[in-house]
Coordinates of C-alpha atoms in Angstrom, one line a residue:
M19 CA -40.9 71.4 38.6
E20 CA -39.1 68.7 40.0
I21 CA -40.9 66.1 38.9
L22 CA -40.3 67.5 35.0
S23 CA -36.6 67.6 35.5
L24 CA -36.4 64.0 36.6
L25 CA -38.6 62.8 34.1
A26 CA -36.5 64.7 31.7
G27 CA -33.4 62.4 33.0
G28 CA -36.0 59.6 32.5
F29 CA -36.4 60.3 29.0
A30 CA -32.3 60.6 28.8
V31 CA -32.2 57.1 30.1
A32 CA -34.9 55.4 28.0
A33 CA -34.3 57.1 24.9
T34 CA -30.6 55.8 24.5
P35 CA -30.3 53.7 21.1
T36 CA -30.1 50.7 23.2
N37 CA -33.0 51.0 25.6
L38 CA -35.2 52.2 22.3
M39 CA -34.5 48.8 21.0
Y40 CA -35.1 46.8 24.1
C41 CA -38.3 48.8 24.4
F42 CA -39.4 47.9 20.9
I43 CA -38.3 44.3 21.3
G44 CA -40.5 44.2 24.3
S45 CA -43.6 45.9 22.7
L46 CA -43.2 43.8 19.6
I47 CA -43.1 40.3 21.4
G48 CA -46.0 41.7 24.2
T49 CA -48.2 42.4 21.2
A50 CA -47.5 38.8 19.7
I51 CA -47.8 37.1 22.7
G52 CA -51.0 38.7 23.7
V53 CA -52.5 38.0 19.9
L54 CA -51.6 34.1 20.3
P55 CA -54.0 32.4 22.5
G56 CA -52.4 30.2 25.0
L57 CA -49.3 31.9 26.0
G58 CA -49.7 34.7 28.4
P59 CA -47.3 37.5 29.6
P60 CA -46.4 35.8 32.8
A61 CA -44.9 32.2 30.9
T62 CA -43.1 34.6 28.3
I63 CA -41.9 36.9 30.9
A64 CA -40.8 33.9 32.7
L65 CA -38.9 32.2 29.6
L66 CA -36.9 35.4 28.7
L67 CA -35.9 36.0 32.6
P68 CA -32.4 34.0 31.5
V69 CA -31.8 36.5 28.8
T70 CA -31.9 39.4 30.9
Y71 CA -28.9 38.0 32.7
G72 CA -26.7 39.5 30.4
I73 CA -28.5 43.2 30.0
P74 CA -28.4 46.4 32.2
A75 CA -30.9 46.2 34.9
T76 CA -32.8 49.3 33.2
S77 CA -32.6 47.6 30.2
A78 CA -34.0 44.6 31.4
V79 CA -37.1 45.9 32.9
I80 CA -37.6 48.3 30.2
L81 CA -38.1 45.0 28.0
L82 CA -40.2 42.9 30.7
A83 CA -42.5 45.8 31.3
G84 CA -43.1 46.3 27.5
I85 CA -43.9 42.6 27.3
F86 CA -46.8 43.3 30.0
Y87 CA -48.5 45.8 29.0
G88 CA -48.2 45.1 25.2
A89 CA -50.1 41.9 25.7
M90 CA -52.8 44.2 27.0
Y91 CA -52.7 45.9 23.5
G92 CA -52.6 42.7 21.4
G93 CA -55.1 40.3 23.3
S94 CA -58.0 42.4 22.1
T95 CA -57.2 41.5 18.5
T96 CA -58.1 37.8 19.0
S97 CA -61.0 38.7 20.7
I98 CA -62.3 40.8 18.2
L99 CA -61.8 38.7 15.4
L100 CA -61.9 35.2 16.5
N101 CA -63.7 35.3 19.7
I102 CA -60.6 33.8 22.0
P103 CA -59.5 36.1 24.2
G104 CA -55.3 36.3 23.7
E105 CA -55.1 37.6 27.1
A106 CA -57.3 37.0 30.6
A107 CA -58.1 40.3 30.6
S108 CA -59.5 40.5 27.2
V109 CA -62.4 37.9 28.1
V110 CA -64.9 40.7 28.2
T111 CA -63.7 42.1 25.2
C112 CA -65.2 39.0 23.1
L113 CA -68.6 39.7 24.5
D114 CA -69.1 42.6 22.0
G115 CA -66.0 43.4 20.1
Y116 CA -66.7 40.3 18.1
Q117 CA -70.2 41.2 17.7
M118 CA -68.8 44.5 16.0
A119 CA -66.6 42.4 13.7
R120 CA -69.6 40.1 12.5
Q121 CA -71.2 43.2 11.5
G122 CA -68.7 44.6 9.4
R123 CA -67.0 46.8 12.1
A124 CA -63.9 44.9 12.6
G125 CA -61.9 47.7 11.9
A126 CA -63.7 50.3 14.3
A127 CA -63.6 48.0 17.0
L128 CA -59.7 47.3 16.6
A129 CA -59.2 51.2 16.2
I130 CA -61.2 51.9 19.4
S131 CA -59.6 49.1 21.5
A132 CA -56.1 50.3 19.8
I133 CA -56.3 54.0 20.4
G134 CA -58.2 53.6 23.9
S135 CA -55.5 51.6 25.2
F136 CA -53.2 54.5 24.0
L137 CA -54.9 57.1 25.9
A138 CA -55.8 54.6 28.7
G139 CA -52.4 53.8 29.4
T140 CA -51.3 57.3 28.9
V141 CA -53.4 58.7 31.6
S142 CA -52.1 56.0 33.5
V143 CA -48.0 56.6 33.3
I144 CA -48.8 60.3 34.2
G145 CA -50.6 58.8 37.6
L146 CA -47.9 56.7 38.4
M147 CA -45.2 59.6 37.5
L148 CA -47.5 62.0 40.2
L149 CA -48.4 58.8 42.7
A150 CA -45.5 57.0 43.2
P151 CA -42.9 59.4 44.7
P152 CA -44.8 60.5 47.3
L153 CA -46.3 56.8 48.2
A154 CA -42.3 55.9 48.0
S155 CA -41.6 58.8 50.4
F156 CA -44.5 57.8 52.7
A157 CA -43.6 54.0 52.9
L158 CA -40.1 55.6 54.6
R159 CA -42.0 55.6 57.9
F160 CA -42.3 51.8 57.9
G161 CA -40.5 49.8 60.3
A162 CA -40.3 45.9 60.3
P163 CA -43.7 45.6 61.8
E164 CA -45.6 47.7 59.1
N165 CA -43.6 45.6 56.5
F166 CA -44.7 42.6 58.3
A167 CA -48.4 43.8 58.2
L168 CA -47.9 45.1 54.5
L169 CA -46.7 41.8 53.1
V170 CA -49.7 39.9 55.2
L171 CA -52.4 42.1 53.7
G172 CA -50.9 41.6 50.1
L173 CA -51.0 38.2 50.4
M174 CA -54.5 38.0 51.8
M175 CA -55.5 40.6 48.7
V176 CA -54.0 38.2 46.0
G177 CA -55.9 35.2 47.6
Y178 CA -58.9 37.1 48.0
L179 CA -59.2 38.8 44.4
G180 CA -56.9 36.4 42.6
G181 CA -59.0 34.0 41.7
A182 CA -62.5 32.2 42.0
S183 CA -61.6 30.3 45.6
M184 CA -60.1 32.3 48.2
T185 CA -59.4 29.4 50.1
K186 CA -57.6 27.9 46.9
G187 CA -55.7 31.1 46.3
L188 CA -54.6 30.9 50.0
M189 CA -53.4 27.6 49.7
M190 CA -51.3 28.2 47.2
A191 CA -50.2 31.3 48.9
L192 CA -49.2 29.2 52.0
L193 CA -47.6 26.4 49.4
G194 CA -45.4 29.6 48.0
L195 CA -44.2 30.1 51.6
L196 CA -43.3 27.0 52.3
L197 CA -40.9 26.6 49.1
G198 CA -39.6 29.7 50.0
M199 CA -38.1 28.5 53.2
V200 CA -36.6 25.5 51.7
G201 CA -32.5 26.3 51.9
L202 CA -30.5 27.9 54.5
D203 CA -32.1 30.0 57.3
P204 CA -31.2 33.7 56.7
I205 CA -30.3 34.4 60.6
M206 CA -28.9 31.4 61.9
G207 CA -27.8 30.0 58.5
S208 CA -28.6 26.1 59.2
P209 CA -30.0 24.0 56.5
R210 CA -34.5 23.8 56.1
F211 CA -36.2 21.3 54.4
T212 CA -33.2 20.1 52.4
Y213 CA -33.5 16.5 53.1
G214 CA -29.8 16.1 52.5
V215 CA -29.7 16.9 48.8
W216 CA -26.9 19.7 48.9
K217 CA -28.4 21.5 45.7
L218 CA -31.4 22.3 47.8
S219 CA -29.5 24.5 50.5
E220 CA -29.3 27.1 47.8
G221 CA -33.0 26.8 47.9
F222 CA -35.3 26.6 44.8
E223 CA -34.2 29.0 42.0
F224 CA -37.4 31.3 41.3
V225 CA -36.8 31.5 37.6
L226 CA -37.0 27.7 37.0
V227 CA -40.1 27.8 39.4
A228 CA -41.4 30.3 37.1
M229 CA -40.4 29.1 33.9
G230 CA -42.1 25.4 35.2
L231 CA -45.1 26.5 36.3
F232 CA -45.8 29.2 33.4
G233 CA -43.8 27.9 30.4
I234 CA -44.4 24.2 30.5
G235 CA -47.5 23.8 32.8
E236 CA -49.3 26.2 30.3
V237 CA -48.1 24.6 26.8
L238 CA -49.3 20.9 28.3
V239 CA -52.8 22.5 29.4
N240 CA -53.1 24.4 26.0
V241 CA -52.0 21.1 23.8
E242 CA -55.0 19.6 25.7
R243 CA -57.5 22.2 23.8
T244 CA -58.6 20.5 20.5
L245 CA -60.2 24.3 19.6
A246 CA -59.1 25.2 16.2
P247 CA -59.3 28.7 16.1
E248 CA -61.1 30.3 12.9
V249 CA -60.3 33.7 11.8
L250 CA -63.3 35.8 10.8
K251 CA -63.2 36.2 7.2
T252 CA -64.3 39.8 7.2
K253 CA -62.3 43.0 5.3
I254 CA -60.7 45.3 8.1
S255 CA -61.9 48.7 7.1
G256 CA -63.1 52.0 8.4
L257 CA -60.2 52.5 11.1
L258 CA -60.9 55.5 12.2
A259 CA -64.3 54.4 13.1
S260 CA -67.3 56.6 12.8
R261 CA -68.3 59.9 14.6
E262 CA -71.0 58.5 16.6
E263 CA -68.9 55.5 17.5
W264 CA -66.0 57.8 18.9
R265 CA -68.9 60.0 20.6
A266 CA -70.0 56.7 22.2
A267 CA -66.8 55.5 23.2
G268 CA -65.6 58.8 24.8
L269 CA -66.8 58.8 28.6
P270 CA -66.5 54.9 28.6
L271 CA -62.5 55.5 27.5
A272 CA -62.4 58.2 30.3
R273 CA -64.2 56.3 33.0
G274 CA -62.3 53.0 31.9
S275 CA -58.9 54.7 32.4
L276 CA -59.6 56.0 35.8
L277 CA -61.2 53.0 37.2
G278 CA -58.5 50.7 35.8
F279 CA -55.6 53.0 37.2
F280 CA -57.3 52.6 40.8
V281 CA -57.9 49.0 40.8
G282 CA -54.8 48.1 39.4
V283 CA -53.1 49.7 42.2
L284 CA -54.7 47.1 44.7
P285 CA -52.4 44.0 45.1
G286 CA -54.6 40.8 43.1
G287 CA -56.8 43.4 41.4
G288 CA -55.0 44.3 38.0
A289 CA -56.0 43.9 34.5
I290 CA -58.4 41.3 34.8
I291 CA -60.9 42.9 37.5
S292 CA -60.7 46.3 36.0
S293 CA -62.2 45.3 32.7
F294 CA -65.0 42.9 34.3
V295 CA -66.0 46.1 36.5
S296 CA -65.8 48.5 33.8
Y297 CA -68.1 46.4 31.6
A298 CA -70.4 45.7 34.1
L299 CA -70.4 49.9 35.2
E300 CA -70.9 51.0 31.2
K301 CA -73.8 48.6 31.4
K302 CA -75.2 50.0 34.3
L303 CA -74.8 53.7 33.1
S304 CA -76.2 53.0 29.9
R305 CA -79.4 54.2 28.2
H306 CA -79.4 50.7 26.0
P307 CA -78.0 47.9 28.2
E308 CA -79.8 45.8 26.1
R309 CA -77.4 46.6 22.9
F310 CA -74.3 45.2 25.2
G311 CA -73.6 41.5 24.0
K312 CA -74.9 42.8 20.4
G313 CA -71.9 45.1 19.3
A314 CA -71.7 48.0 22.1
V315 CA -68.9 50.2 21.3
E316 CA -69.0 50.8 24.8
G317 CA -68.5 47.1 26.0
V318 CA -65.2 47.4 23.8
A319 CA -64.0 51.0 24.9
G320 CA -64.5 50.5 28.7
P321 CA -62.8 47.4 29.3
E322 CA -59.9 48.0 26.7
A323 CA -59.0 51.0 28.8
A324 CA -59.3 49.6 32.0
N325 CA -57.6 46.8 31.6
N326 CA -54.5 48.9 30.0
A327 CA -54.9 51.4 32.5
A328 CA -54.7 49.0 35.6
A329 CA -51.5 47.0 33.8
T330 CA -49.6 50.5 34.1
S331 CA -50.7 51.3 37.6
S332 CA -50.0 48.0 38.9
F333 CA -46.4 48.9 38.9
I334 CA -47.1 51.3 41.4
P335 CA -47.1 48.8 44.5
L336 CA -44.0 47.1 43.1
L337 CA -42.0 50.1 42.8
T338 CA -43.1 51.9 45.9
L339 CA -43.7 49.2 48.4
G340 CA -41.7 46.4 46.8
I341 CA -45.0 44.0 46.6
P342 CA -45.7 42.5 43.4
G343 CA -49.9 42.4 42.5
N344 CA -49.7 39.8 40.0
A345 CA -47.8 36.9 38.4
S346 CA -46.2 39.0 35.5
I347 CA -44.9 42.0 37.9
A348 CA -43.7 39.4 40.4
L349 CA -41.2 38.2 37.5
I350 CA -40.3 41.5 36.9
F351 CA -39.7 42.3 40.8
A352 CA -37.5 38.6 40.2
A353 CA -35.5 40.5 37.5
L354 CA -34.9 43.5 39.6
L355 CA -33.6 41.3 42.3
I356 CA -31.4 39.1 40.1
H357 CA -29.9 42.7 39.4
G358 CA -29.1 43.6 42.8
I359 CA -32.1 46.2 42.9
R360 CA -34.7 46.5 45.5
P361 CA -37.8 47.1 44.5
G362 CA -39.6 49.7 47.4
P363 CA -39.1 53.3 49.1
L364 CA -35.4 53.6 48.7
L365 CA -35.6 52.8 44.7
V366 CA -36.7 56.0 43.8
A367 CA -33.6 57.6 45.5
E368 CA -31.2 55.3 45.3
R369 CA -31.5 53.9 41.7
P370 CA -33.4 56.8 39.9
E371 CA -32.1 55.5 36.3
V372 CA -34.3 53.0 36.6
F373 CA -37.2 54.2 38.3
W374 CA -37.5 57.5 35.7
G375 CA -36.2 55.3 32.9
L376 CA -39.0 52.7 33.0
I377 CA -41.8 55.5 33.4
A378 CA -40.0 57.2 30.5
S379 CA -40.0 54.3 28.6
M380 CA -43.6 53.8 29.2
Y381 CA -44.4 56.9 27.2
I382 CA -42.5 55.7 24.6
G383 CA -43.9 52.1 24.3
N384 CA -47.5 53.4 24.6
V385 CA -46.6 55.1 21.0
M386 CA -44.6 52.3 19.3
L387 CA -47.7 49.9 20.4
L388 CA -50.4 52.3 18.8
V389 CA -47.9 52.4 15.8
L390 CA -47.6 48.5 15.8
N391 CA -51.0 47.7 16.5
L392 CA -53.0 49.3 13.4
P393 CA -50.9 49.0 10.5
L394 CA -49.8 45.2 11.8
I395 CA -52.8 43.6 11.7
G396 CA -52.7 41.7 9.1
L397 CA -49.7 40.3 10.0
W398 CA -51.2 39.5 13.5
V399 CA -54.0 37.8 11.7
K400 CA -51.5 35.4 9.8
L401 CA -49.8 34.6 12.8
L402 CA -53.3 33.5 14.1
E403 CA -53.0 30.5 11.3
V404 CA -50.0 29.0 13.1
P405 CA -51.1 25.7 14.6
Y406 CA -50.2 25.8 18.6
L407 CA -49.5 22.3 18.3
V408 CA -46.5 23.5 16.0
L409 CA -45.4 26.3 18.5
A410 CA -45.8 24.2 21.6
P411 CA -42.4 22.1 20.7
F412 CA -40.2 25.2 20.3
I413 CA -41.8 26.7 23.6
V414 CA -40.5 23.5 25.5
V415 CA -37.3 23.4 24.0
F416 CA -36.4 26.9 24.9
V417 CA -37.6 26.6 28.5
L418 CA -35.6 23.7 28.7
V419 CA -32.4 25.4 27.5
G420 CA -33.2 28.4 29.4
A421 CA -33.0 26.4 32.2
Y422 CA -30.0 24.4 31.9
S423 CA -28.3 28.2 31.0
I424 CA -28.7 29.6 34.3
N425 CA -26.0 27.1 36.2
N426 CA -25.2 24.6 33.5
S427 CA -26.8 22.0 35.6
V428 CA -29.0 19.0 34.7
F429 CA -30.7 19.4 38.4
D430 CA -31.9 22.7 37.0
V431 CA -33.8 20.9 34.0
G432 CA -35.2 18.3 36.4
T433 CA -36.2 20.9 38.9
T434 CA -38.1 23.1 35.9
V435 CA -39.5 19.9 34.9
V436 CA -41.2 18.7 38.2
F437 CA -43.1 22.4 38.5
G438 CA -44.0 22.0 34.9
A439 CA -45.7 18.6 35.7
L440 CA -46.8 20.5 39.7
G441 CA -48.4 23.8 37.4
Y442 CA -50.4 21.1 34.9
V443 CA -51.8 19.2 37.7
L444 CA -52.7 22.5 39.5
R445 CA -54.3 24.0 36.5
K446 CA -56.5 20.3 36.0
F447 CA -57.5 20.8 39.5
D448 CA -58.5 25.0 39.1
F449 CA -55.5 26.1 41.3
E450 CA -54.5 29.6 40.3
P451 CA -50.4 29.4 40.3
A452 CA -49.8 33.1 40.3
P453 CA -50.3 33.2 44.5
L454 CA -47.6 30.4 44.9
V455 CA -45.2 32.6 42.9
L456 CA -45.9 35.9 44.8
A457 CA -45.9 33.9 47.9
M458 CA -42.8 32.5 47.0
I459 CA -40.8 35.8 46.3
L460 CA -42.6 37.3 49.3
G461 CA -41.7 34.7 51.6
P462 CA -38.2 35.6 52.7
Q463 CA -39.2 38.9 53.3
L464 CA -42.1 38.3 55.3
E465 CA -39.8 35.9 57.3
G466 CA -37.4 38.4 57.8
A467 CA -39.8 41.6 59.1
L468 CA -41.7 39.1 61.1
R469 CA -38.0 38.1 62.8
R470 CA -37.1 41.2 63.0
S471 CA -39.9 42.6 64.6
L472 CA -40.1 39.8 67.4
L473 CA -36.0 40.6 68.1
Y474 CA -37.0 44.1 68.4
A475 CA -40.4 43.5 70.6
R476 CA -38.2 40.5 72.6
G477 CA -40.7 38.0 71.3
D478 CA -44.1 40.2 71.9
L479 CA -46.7 39.6 69.4
T480 CA -48.5 42.9 70.4
V481 CA -45.8 44.5 68.8
F482 CA -48.1 44.6 65.6
F483 CA -51.0 46.3 67.3
Q484 CA -49.5 48.7 69.4
R485 CA -48.2 50.9 66.0
P486 CA -50.9 52.5 64.3
I487 CA -50.2 51.5 60.6
A488 CA -49.1 48.0 61.4
A489 CA -52.2 47.7 63.4
T490 CA -54.4 49.5 60.7
L491 CA -52.7 47.1 57.7
V492 CA -53.3 43.7 60.1
A493 CA -57.0 44.6 60.8
L494 CA -57.4 45.0 57.1
A495 CA -56.0 41.6 56.5
L496 CA -58.0 39.8 59.1
L497 CA -61.2 41.6 57.8
M498 CA -60.4 39.6 54.3
L499 CA -59.8 36.6 56.0
L500 CA -62.9 36.5 57.9
S501 CA -65.2 37.9 54.8
P502 CA -66.4 34.7 53.5
L503 CA -67.5 33.7 57.0
V504 CA -69.3 37.2 57.6
R505 CA -70.9 36.7 54.0
W506 CA -72.2 33.0 55.2
A507 CA -73.4 34.2 58.8
L508 CA -75.2 37.0 56.8
A509 CA -76.8 34.8 54.1
R510 CA -77.8 32.4 56.6
K511 CA -79.4 35.0 59.1
F512 CA -81.4 36.0 55.9
R513 CA -82.5 32.4 55.2
E514 CA -84.1 32.9 58.6
I515 CA -85.9 36.1 58.0
V516 CA -87.0 35.4 54.8
G517 CA -87.6 31.2 54.8
P518 CA -87.3 28.9 52.2
V519 CA -87.5 30.2 48.7
S520 CA -90.2 28.4 46.9
P521 CA -89.8 27.5 42.6
A522 CA -91.4 29.7 40.4
P523 CA -94.3 28.1 39.1
D524 CA -94.3 26.8 35.7

């Protein structure tokens, strides 16, 4: 009953005209960003961070959260109609969604995607509401050693799950930690890595780094692509789908919702991994796996439910432990810090209007997204026909104006441009910038927890192994770090036992 009363208070916050307006704007922008290939939620949230300076904290987080989970909805439209994912999490939807569209079932695919996303998002919000408060209460038992071990595990999981190469992910995380150390020492007050540049004594402004990496860097990469999307010329009808299609989609929607919720809780997991795992699971469980890739309803329902559920549940580690699990959540984390709010175990008790207002806004936002997605499909299709070369200059100008407006400083504009060039180079060499952003945010917290732990233990490093929770978290981090070595050793042992594999005869 207490949760219901707190949720009612959250609805009272979220249902104010101002917060309803920001929820609608966030959902609308998120859907549009999901529809447009080449501009994802991290870039959009980074661009809008300066805009949130002048609005209340609760409104700011409602706006940015709406962009994040709204993009999960919109990404399916391009996957189904263009065979080009508007969002990375919608890659799997291309496999069967586009084939359904080619067979004249575009309306059914879009309806299953939109309604499945709504149901999965609602289930995930309920899970967030029930799981977050007790997890926050448990996290109150954490001291400095436990916090340090948890942050190390979070960075390891980001490196492990955040990309194809764990080595590259960890390299980006280390670079982010280094950038986070630029400025004044938090304890001694002495300058570090400033090289005589007084402006660097303040450290790198996270908003500038994010706008450069995800804004300018994303534009430079996408301008190089010569692919011109062609919208499938098909009549979008039958938005309610057939009874057989809904029957086939029922269990995949349920499984995708549950799977996405639990995968989304993992730092570094999120919507992308959950959608791929859901697709593999549905294909494994299907009685007719040969239909996958040829227009199977299950191949649309499961992944779409999974990525939307994961988008919502990824707020759990942020709100309860203060650990952002992906780049978009990291930017929302930064927005809260800008407004003087520290996400973590104390957020539920100290700022209940932010916590419960955000949860209530997710209920409202899911309804808004359902209303926006189906009736406005024609508008989204028209939006897809805008050439990216037309959009790109406007995006760059918006980034540079936003960078200048933060401190009215030309130095900040230069910093943004430098990090934009860095983001472009990183993408060209297949380095994912998200671990850098996460590590840059978590770095000061990691350093603070480490130094407080060593001060408490008088320099004794074994303090991290003397406390059960900290020891367990450190052990998990070490296992993840050593997992590539273990896989290599097992593969080598297998080759020694089996011998070299001869090529198959012609």
